Amino acid sequence: MRDDHRELRLFLHLAHTLNFGRTSLDCHVSPATLTRTVQRLEADLGHRLFDRGPRGVALTAEGHRFRAYAVQALELWRAYREEHPDPAELTGHLTVFATVTACQALLPDLLAPFRTDHPQVRLGLRTGDAAAALARLDEGEVDVAVAGIPARLPEPLVSRTVAVTELVLVTAWERPDPGLDGPFVLPHRGLVREAADRWFRARGQVPEVVCEPDGHEGLLTLVALGCGTGVVPRLVLEHSAVRDRLSVVPADPPPERFPIGLCVRRTDLRRPLVAALWSLTSA
């Protein structure tokens, strides 16, 4: 079935990234198609939605208003499409966001019971940087996110823990003197970076940070190349293609443990598809 709201989804993704190249890549459309989509929306609305200048792309005031409308419109459309008198015959589309590691390590077991009970539901899967997971969920781009759980979850969201993993320090196995003095390769942002920063502060250490990649998988590649010592969830290390080139560096005390949860918008628990998946996870 044709997705009648694809233009809204493209707009919302671009409103989040403010980067035409990134949205084009993530949404599998050409830059020309994305540009035409925005131009068509702006022509229909009679307003510019984005300012494009030497400093980059920014939402206009009308763009902010239209983003609020687009989120609400997609919410109402999903609720309408999913309404069905028999939960055993649910249909519709459920979009899940997870990192590459979570796709490999967690989603098969997490989604298998849902897939068995509701085979007519179409599952969509978005992957990307773990640090962007909750933002994509909060802004309505996806229905469910499997992501690290912060100490304070944003009020519109709820979560259930599906795994707990250690944070470990890793370095290239042939590095002669790994130690804990650096240099370090740390995530550019996100919960792992925040946990690493807290660990360094507790040690009274100001780390020499030489690389700040977006994703944990890319971080391990840089560590394997000898760029420095990294901090990652053990779950990521265990499923990494370069794990045989890495060694764990003992730390006492170690960084804090890292909970991973199934996260949804609180209001979406009334939606049959989200409620069905939620009911199949342990409380």
mmCIF file of C-alpha atoms in Angstrom:
data_model
loop_
_atom_site.group_PDB
_atom_site.id
_atom_site.type_symbol
_atom_site.label_atom_id
_atom_site.label_comp_id
_atom_site.label_asym_id
_atom_site.label_seq_id
_atom_site.Cartn_x
_atom_site.Cartn_y
_atom_site.Cartn_z
ATOM 1 C CA MET A 1 0.000 0.000 0.000
ATOM 2 C CA ARG A 2 1.270 3.482 -0.848
ATOM 3 C CA ASP A 3 2.384 5.547 2.126
ATOM 4 C CA ASP A 4 0.226 8.672 1.845
ATOM 5 C CA HIS A 5 2.225 10.399 4.539
ATOM 6 C CA ARG A 6 5.736 9.888 3.218
ATOM 7 C CA GLU A 7 6.163 13.622 2.608
ATOM 8 C CA LEU A 8 5.401 14.302 6.267
ATOM 9 C CA ARG A 9 7.875 11.635 7.368
ATOM 10 C CA LEU A 10 10.584 13.086 5.149
ATOM 11 C CA PHE A 11 9.864 16.562 6.466
ATOM 12 C CA LEU A 12 10.062 15.400 10.091
ATOM 13 C CA HIS A 13 13.344 13.606 9.505
ATOM 14 C CA LEU A 14 14.808 16.716 7.878
ATOM 15 C CA ALA A 15 13.439 18.894 10.680
ATOM 16 C CA HIS A 16 15.378 16.660 13.088
ATOM 17 C CA THR A 17 18.673 16.422 11.195
ATOM 18 C CA LEU A 18 18.645 19.854 9.486
ATOM 19 C CA ASN A 19 20.894 18.164 6.966
ATOM 20 C CA PHE A 20 19.650 17.344 3.459
ATOM 21 C CA GLY A 21 22.470 14.868 2.839
ATOM 22 C CA ARG A 22 21.861 12.955 6.071
ATOM 23 C CA THR A 23 18.101 12.747 5.536
ATOM 24 C CA SER A 24 18.568 11.702 1.920
ATOM 25 C CA LEU A 25 20.869 8.880 3.031
ATOM 26 C CA ASP A 26 18.802 7.736 6.023
ATOM 27 C CA CYS A 27 15.487 7.786 4.145
ATOM 28 C CA HIS A 28 16.849 6.262 0.928
ATOM 29 C CA VAL A 29 15.793 9.099 -1.370
ATOM 30 C CA SER A 30 17.898 11.129 -3.757
ATOM 31 C CA PRO A 31 18.850 14.693 -2.775
ATOM 32 C CA ALA A 32 16.820 15.946 -5.751
ATOM 33 C CA THR A 33 13.726 14.050 -4.581
ATOM 34 C CA LEU A 34 14.087 15.409 -1.064
ATOM 35 C CA THR A 35 14.484 18.964 -2.356
ATOM 36 C CA ARG A 36 11.395 18.611 -4.580
ATOM 37 C CA THR A 37 9.411 17.234 -1.625
ATOM 38 C CA VAL A 38 10.268 20.263 0.497
ATOM 39 C CA GLN A 39 9.524 22.650 -2.363
ATOM 40 C CA ARG A 40 6.161 20.966 -2.959
ATOM 41 C CA LEU A 41 5.219 21.255 0.714
ATOM 42 C CA GLU A 42 6.270 24.899 0.798
ATOM 43 C CA ALA A 43 4.276 25.636 -2.348
ATOM 44 C CA ASP A 44 1.167 23.935 -0.938
ATOM 45 C CA LEU A 45 1.475 25.772 2.372
ATOM 46 C CA GLY A 46 2.471 29.136 0.927
ATOM 47 C CA HIS A 47 5.313 29.459 3.440
ATOM 48 C CA ARG A 48 9.002 28.620 3.641
ATOM 49 C CA LEU A 49 9.649 25.784 6.056
ATOM 50 C CA PHE A 50 13.450 25.982 6.095
ATOM 51 C CA ASP A 51 16.018 28.744 5.894
ATOM 52 C CA ARG A 52 19.080 27.709 3.913
ATOM 53 C CA GLY A 53 22.183 29.830 4.449
ATOM 54 C CA PRO A 54 25.956 29.683 4.758
ATOM 55 C CA ARG A 55 25.589 28.499 8.368
ATOM 56 C CA GLY A 56 23.398 25.580 7.369
ATOM 57 C CA VAL A 57 19.702 24.727 7.480
ATOM 58 C CA ALA A 58 17.248 26.000 10.109
ATOM 59 C CA LEU A 59 13.500 25.703 10.621
ATOM 60 C CA THR A 60 11.505 28.869 10.078
ATOM 61 C CA ALA A 61 8.732 29.881 12.470
ATOM 62 C CA GLU A 62 6.245 28.279 10.069
ATOM 63 C CA GLY A 63 8.491 25.225 9.927
ATOM 64 C CA HIS A 64 8.193 24.820 13.686
ATOM 65 C CA ARG A 65 4.402 25.144 13.467
ATOM 66 C CA PHE A 66 4.208 22.639 10.627
ATOM 67 C CA ARG A 67 6.410 20.165 12.505
ATOM 68 C CA ALA A 68 3.910 20.161 15.391
ATOM 69 C CA TYR A 69 1.094 19.581 12.900
ATOM 70 C CA ALA A 70 2.987 16.772 11.115
ATOM 71 C CA VAL A 71 3.673 14.903 14.364
ATOM 72 C CA GLN A 72 0.010 15.116 15.374
ATOM 73 C CA ALA A 73 -1.246 14.165 11.908
ATOM 74 C CA LEU A 74 0.880 11.018 11.809
ATOM 75 C CA GLU A 75 -0.174 10.090 15.332
ATOM 76 C CA LEU A 76 -3.861 10.363 14.388
ATOM 77 C CA TRP A 77 -3.333 8.464 11.148
ATOM 78 C CA ARG A 78 -1.533 5.585 12.885
ATOM 79 C CA ALA A 79 -4.227 5.385 15.556
ATOM 80 C CA TYR A 80 -6.934 5.288 12.894
ATOM 81 C CA ARG A 81 -5.150 2.663 10.784
ATOM 82 C CA GLU A 82 -4.448 0.401 13.743
ATOM 83 C CA GLU A 83 -7.898 0.429 15.312
ATOM 84 C CA HIS A 84 -9.266 -3.124 15.107
ATOM 85 C CA PRO A 85 -11.839 -5.031 17.170
ATOM 86 C CA ASP A 86 -9.706 -8.199 17.390
ATOM 87 C CA PRO A 87 -6.171 -7.748 18.816
ATOM 88 C CA ALA A 88 -5.208 -11.137 17.371
ATOM 89 C CA GLU A 89 -5.689 -9.701 13.877
ATOM 90 C CA LEU A 90 -3.722 -6.498 14.252
ATOM 91 C CA THR A 91 -2.536 -4.908 11.030
ATOM 92 C CA GLY A 92 -0.591 -1.781 10.239
ATOM 93 C CA HIS A 93 3.020 -0.655 10.427
ATOM 94 C CA LEU A 94 5.334 -0.474 13.457
ATOM 95 C CA THR A 95 8.687 1.291 13.108
ATOM 96 C CA VAL A 96 11.505 0.400 15.500
ATOM 97 C CA PHE A 97 14.768 2.286 16.025
ATOM 98 C CA ALA A 98 17.837 0.415 17.255
ATOM 99 C CA THR A 99 21.590 0.521 16.826
ATOM 100 C CA VAL A 100 23.288 -2.084 14.643
ATOM 101 C CA THR A 101 24.393 -3.937 17.786
ATOM 102 C CA ALA A 102 20.879 -3.942 19.256
ATOM 103 C CA CYS A 103 19.533 -5.243 15.930
ATOM 104 C CA GLN A 104 21.890 -8.208 16.145
ATOM 105 C CA ALA A 105 21.910 -8.888 19.874
ATOM 106 C CA LEU A 106 18.455 -7.940 21.154
ATOM 107 C CA LEU A 107 15.803 -7.491 18.472
ATOM 108 C CA PRO A 108 15.516 -11.115 17.284
ATOM 109 C CA ASP A 109 14.429 -12.310 20.739
ATOM 110 C CA LEU A 110 12.526 -9.135 21.531
ATOM 111 C CA LEU A 111 10.416 -9.050 18.377
ATOM 112 C CA ALA A 112 9.985 -12.779 17.687
ATOM 113 C CA PRO A 113 6.940 -13.241 20.000
ATOM 114 C CA PHE A 114 5.300 -10.121 18.539
ATOM 115 C CA ARG A 115 5.947 -11.361 15.007
ATOM 116 C CA THR A 116 4.467 -14.757 15.859
ATOM 117 C CA ASP A 117 1.315 -13.285 17.413
ATOM 118 C CA HIS A 118 0.786 -10.561 14.800
ATOM 119 C CA PRO A 119 2.151 -11.744 11.446
ATOM 120 C CA GLN A 120 0.123 -9.201 9.469
ATOM 121 C CA VAL A 121 1.880 -6.234 11.068
ATOM 122 C CA ARG A 122 4.606 -4.761 8.861
ATOM 123 C CA LEU A 123 7.770 -4.069 10.814
ATOM 124 C CA GLY A 124 10.033 -1.171 9.859
ATOM 125 C CA LEU A 125 13.546 -0.828 11.213
ATOM 126 C CA ARG A 126 15.702 2.287 11.478
ATOM 127 C CA THR A 127 19.309 2.133 12.612
ATOM 128 C CA GLY A 128 21.730 4.861 13.592
ATOM 129 C CA ASP A 129 23.623 6.548 16.384
ATOM 130 C CA ALA A 130 22.451 5.455 19.846
ATOM 131 C CA ALA A 131 22.548 9.060 21.039
ATOM 132 C CA ALA A 132 19.751 9.972 18.600
ATOM 133 C CA ALA A 133 17.370 7.169 19.574
ATOM 134 C CA LEU A 134 15.205 8.929 22.159
ATOM 135 C CA ALA A 135 15.061 12.139 20.131
ATOM 136 C CA ARG A 136 13.738 10.240 17.113
ATOM 137 C CA LEU A 137 11.141 8.574 19.316
ATOM 138 C CA ASP A 138 10.105 11.778 21.091
ATOM 139 C CA GLU A 139 9.658 13.598 17.789
ATOM 140 C CA GLY A 140 7.427 10.872 16.360
ATOM 141 C CA GLU A 141 9.810 9.603 13.695
ATOM 142 C CA VAL A 142 9.622 6.039 15.054
ATOM 143 C CA ASP A 143 7.126 4.145 17.216
ATOM 144 C CA VAL A 144 9.557 2.228 19.432
ATOM 145 C CA ALA A 145 13.215 2.630 20.329
ATOM 146 C CA VAL A 146 15.593 0.111 21.873
ATOM 147 C CA ALA A 147 18.094 2.375 23.573
ATOM 148 C CA GLY A 148 20.123 3.162 26.640
ATOM 149 C CA ILE A 149 17.941 4.445 29.473
ATOM 150 C CA PRO A 150 18.992 7.696 31.153
ATOM 151 C CA ALA A 151 18.604 8.215 34.889
ATOM 152 C CA ARG A 152 15.798 10.651 34.110
ATOM 153 C CA LEU A 153 13.720 9.619 31.133
ATOM 154 C CA PRO A 154 11.909 12.507 29.390
ATOM 155 C CA GLU A 155 8.384 12.804 30.780
ATOM 156 C CA PRO A 156 6.605 11.887 27.494
ATOM 157 C CA LEU A 157 8.454 8.539 27.350
ATOM 158 C CA VAL A 158 8.295 5.279 29.282
ATOM 159 C CA SER A 159 10.679 2.318 29.199
ATOM 160 C CA ARG A 160 11.160 -1.262 30.279
ATOM 161 C CA THR A 161 14.650 -2.647 30.790
ATOM 162 C CA VAL A 162 15.458 -5.499 28.391
ATOM 163 C CA ALA A 163 19.193 -5.844 29.087
ATOM 164 C CA VAL A 164 21.937 -4.513 31.337
ATOM 165 C CA THR A 165 25.526 -4.374 30.121
ATOM 166 C CA GLU A 166 28.816 -3.245 31.598
ATOM 167 C CA LEU A 167 30.785 -0.345 30.254
ATOM 168 C CA VAL A 168 34.332 -1.459 29.527
ATOM 169 C CA LEU A 169 37.569 0.207 28.510
ATOM 170 C CA VAL A 170 39.138 -1.355 25.429
ATOM 171 C CA THR A 171 42.313 -0.886 23.450
ATOM 172 C CA ALA A 172 44.109 -2.482 20.505
ATOM 173 C CA TRP A 173 45.501 -5.852 21.617
ATOM 174 C CA GLU A 174 48.984 -5.180 20.232
ATOM 175 C CA ARG A 175 49.273 -1.776 21.906
ATOM 176 C CA PRO A 176 52.410 -2.057 24.079
ATOM 177 C CA ASP A 177 51.288 0.020 27.073
ATOM 178 C CA PRO A 178 47.516 0.526 27.092
ATOM 179 C CA GLY A 179 47.157 1.708 30.697
ATOM 180 C CA LEU A 180 44.416 4.139 31.660
ATOM 181 C CA ASP A 181 46.248 7.349 30.879
ATOM 182 C CA GLY A 182 45.030 7.733 27.310
ATOM 183 C CA PRO A 183 44.778 8.960 24.717
ATOM 184 C CA PHE A 184 41.082 8.161 24.542
ATOM 185 C CA VAL A 185 38.459 7.563 21.864
ATOM 186 C CA LEU A 186 35.053 8.538 23.269
ATOM 187 C CA PRO A 187 31.560 8.852 21.778
ATOM 188 C CA HIS A 188 30.818 12.363 20.590
ATOM 189 C CA ARG A 189 27.633 12.497 22.685
ATOM 190 C CA GLY A 190 25.072 10.315 24.431
ATOM 191 C CA LEU A 191 24.726 8.273 27.611
ATOM 192 C CA VAL A 192 27.995 6.357 27.228
ATOM 193 C CA ARG A 193 29.899 9.623 26.850
ATOM 194 C CA GLU A 194 28.168 11.029 29.924
ATOM 195 C CA ALA A 195 29.009 7.890 31.929
ATOM 196 C CA ALA A 196 32.628 8.029 30.764
ATOM 197 C CA ASP A 197 32.886 11.689 31.771
ATOM 198 C CA ARG A 198 31.548 10.861 35.241
ATOM 199 C CA TRP A 199 34.106 8.043 35.592
ATOM 200 C CA PHE A 200 36.964 10.365 34.656
ATOM 201 C CA ARG A 201 35.757 13.032 37.119
ATOM 202 C CA ALA A 202 35.582 10.453 39.915
ATOM 203 C CA ARG A 203 39.226 9.601 39.188
ATOM 204 C CA GLY A 204 40.188 13.265 39.112
ATOM 205 C CA GLN A 205 41.368 12.736 35.550
ATOM 206 C CA VAL A 206 41.104 15.061 32.560
ATOM 207 C CA PRO A 207 41.282 12.678 29.592
ATOM 208 C CA GLU A 208 43.156 13.425 26.387
ATOM 209 C CA VAL A 209 40.421 12.809 23.808
ATOM 210 C CA VAL A 210 41.758 12.311 20.290
ATOM 211 C CA CYS A 211 38.641 11.008 18.476
ATOM 212 C CA GLU A 212 34.899 11.493 19.066
ATOM 213 C CA PRO A 213 32.963 9.302 16.586
ATOM 214 C CA ASP A 214 29.165 9.223 16.469
ATOM 215 C CA GLY A 215 28.601 5.459 16.763
ATOM 216 C CA HIS A 216 29.964 2.786 19.091
ATOM 217 C CA GLU A 217 30.751 0.435 16.208
ATOM 218 C CA GLY A 218 32.874 3.104 14.522
ATOM 219 C CA LEU A 219 34.539 3.847 17.845
ATOM 220 C CA LEU A 220 35.772 0.259 18.107
ATOM 221 C CA THR A 221 37.253 0.438 14.619
ATOM 222 C CA LEU A 222 39.282 3.496 15.620
ATOM 223 C CA VAL A 223 40.427 1.758 18.801
ATOM 224 C CA ALA A 224 41.440 -1.347 16.830
ATOM 225 C CA LEU A 225 43.533 0.925 14.603
ATOM 226 C CA GLY A 226 45.493 2.044 17.669
ATOM 227 C CA CYS A 227 44.042 5.541 18.013
ATOM 228 C CA GLY A 228 43.535 5.182 21.765
ATOM 229 C CA THR A 229 41.548 3.564 24.570
ATOM 230 C CA GLY A 230 37.768 3.507 24.138
ATOM 231 C CA VAL A 231 34.749 3.219 26.421
ATOM 232 C CA VAL A 232 31.861 1.103 25.103
ATOM 233 C CA PRO A 233 29.102 -1.206 26.349
ATOM 234 C CA ARG A 234 30.377 -4.784 26.586
ATOM 235 C CA LEU A 235 27.388 -5.827 24.452
ATOM 236 C CA VAL A 236 28.812 -3.761 21.589
ATOM 237 C CA LEU A 237 32.277 -5.262 22.042
ATOM 238 C CA GLU A 238 30.964 -8.829 22.050
ATOM 239 C CA HIS A 239 29.174 -8.337 18.722
ATOM 240 C CA SER A 240 31.870 -6.303 17.014
ATOM 241 C CA ALA A 241 33.576 -7.599 13.874
ATOM 242 C CA VAL A 242 36.897 -6.256 15.227
ATOM 243 C CA ARG A 243 36.629 -7.759 18.733
ATOM 244 C CA ASP A 244 39.551 -10.147 18.081
ATOM 245 C CA ARG A 245 41.815 -7.122 17.651
ATOM 246 C CA LEU A 246 40.815 -5.591 20.989
ATOM 247 C CA SER A 247 41.641 -6.129 24.653
ATOM 248 C CA VAL A 248 39.682 -5.070 27.732
ATOM 249 C CA VAL A 249 41.648 -2.797 30.064
ATOM 250 C CA PRO A 250 40.933 -3.622 33.748
ATOM 251 C CA ALA A 251 39.628 -0.648 35.715
ATOM 252 C CA ASP A 252 39.039 -0.375 39.459
ATOM 253 C CA PRO A 253 36.420 0.787 40.027
ATOM 254 C CA PRO A 254 34.903 0.069 36.626
ATOM 255 C CA PRO A 255 32.502 2.489 34.906
ATOM 256 C CA GLU A 256 28.854 2.137 35.863
ATOM 257 C CA ARG A 257 26.592 -0.506 34.338
ATOM 258 C CA PHE A 258 24.425 0.499 31.410
ATOM 259 C CA PRO A 259 20.679 -0.357 31.190
ATOM 260 C CA ILE A 260 19.068 -0.822 27.775
ATOM 261 C CA GLY A 261 15.312 -0.550 27.436
ATOM 262 C CA LEU A 262 12.329 -0.758 25.154
ATOM 263 C CA CYS A 263 11.120 2.848 25.002
ATOM 264 C CA VAL A 264 7.801 4.223 23.722
ATOM 265 C CA ARG A 265 5.832 7.418 24.015
ATOM 266 C CA ARG A 266 3.527 7.278 27.036
ATOM 267 C CA THR A 267 0.486 8.314 25.011
ATOM 268 C CA ASP A 268 1.168 5.520 22.496
ATOM 269 C CA LEU A 269 0.434 2.835 25.068
ATOM 270 C CA ARG A 270 -3.205 3.342 24.009
ATOM 271 C CA ARG A 271 -2.322 2.363 20.429
ATOM 272 C CA PRO A 272 -3.032 -1.323 19.782
ATOM 273 C CA LEU A 273 0.273 -2.087 18.025
ATOM 274 C CA VAL A 274 2.451 -0.452 20.666
ATOM 275 C CA ALA A 275 0.369 -1.924 23.487
ATOM 276 C CA ALA A 276 0.707 -5.400 21.961
ATOM 277 C CA LEU A 277 4.504 -5.185 21.842
ATOM 278 C CA TRP A 278 4.645 -3.650 25.323
ATOM 279 C CA SER A 279 2.550 -6.488 26.748
ATOM 280 C CA LEU A 280 5.042 -9.057 25.471
ATOM 281 C CA THR A 281 7.982 -7.575 27.393
ATOM 282 C CA SER A 282 8.642 -8.263 31.071
ATOM 283 C CA ALA A 283 7.470 -5.589 33.473
#
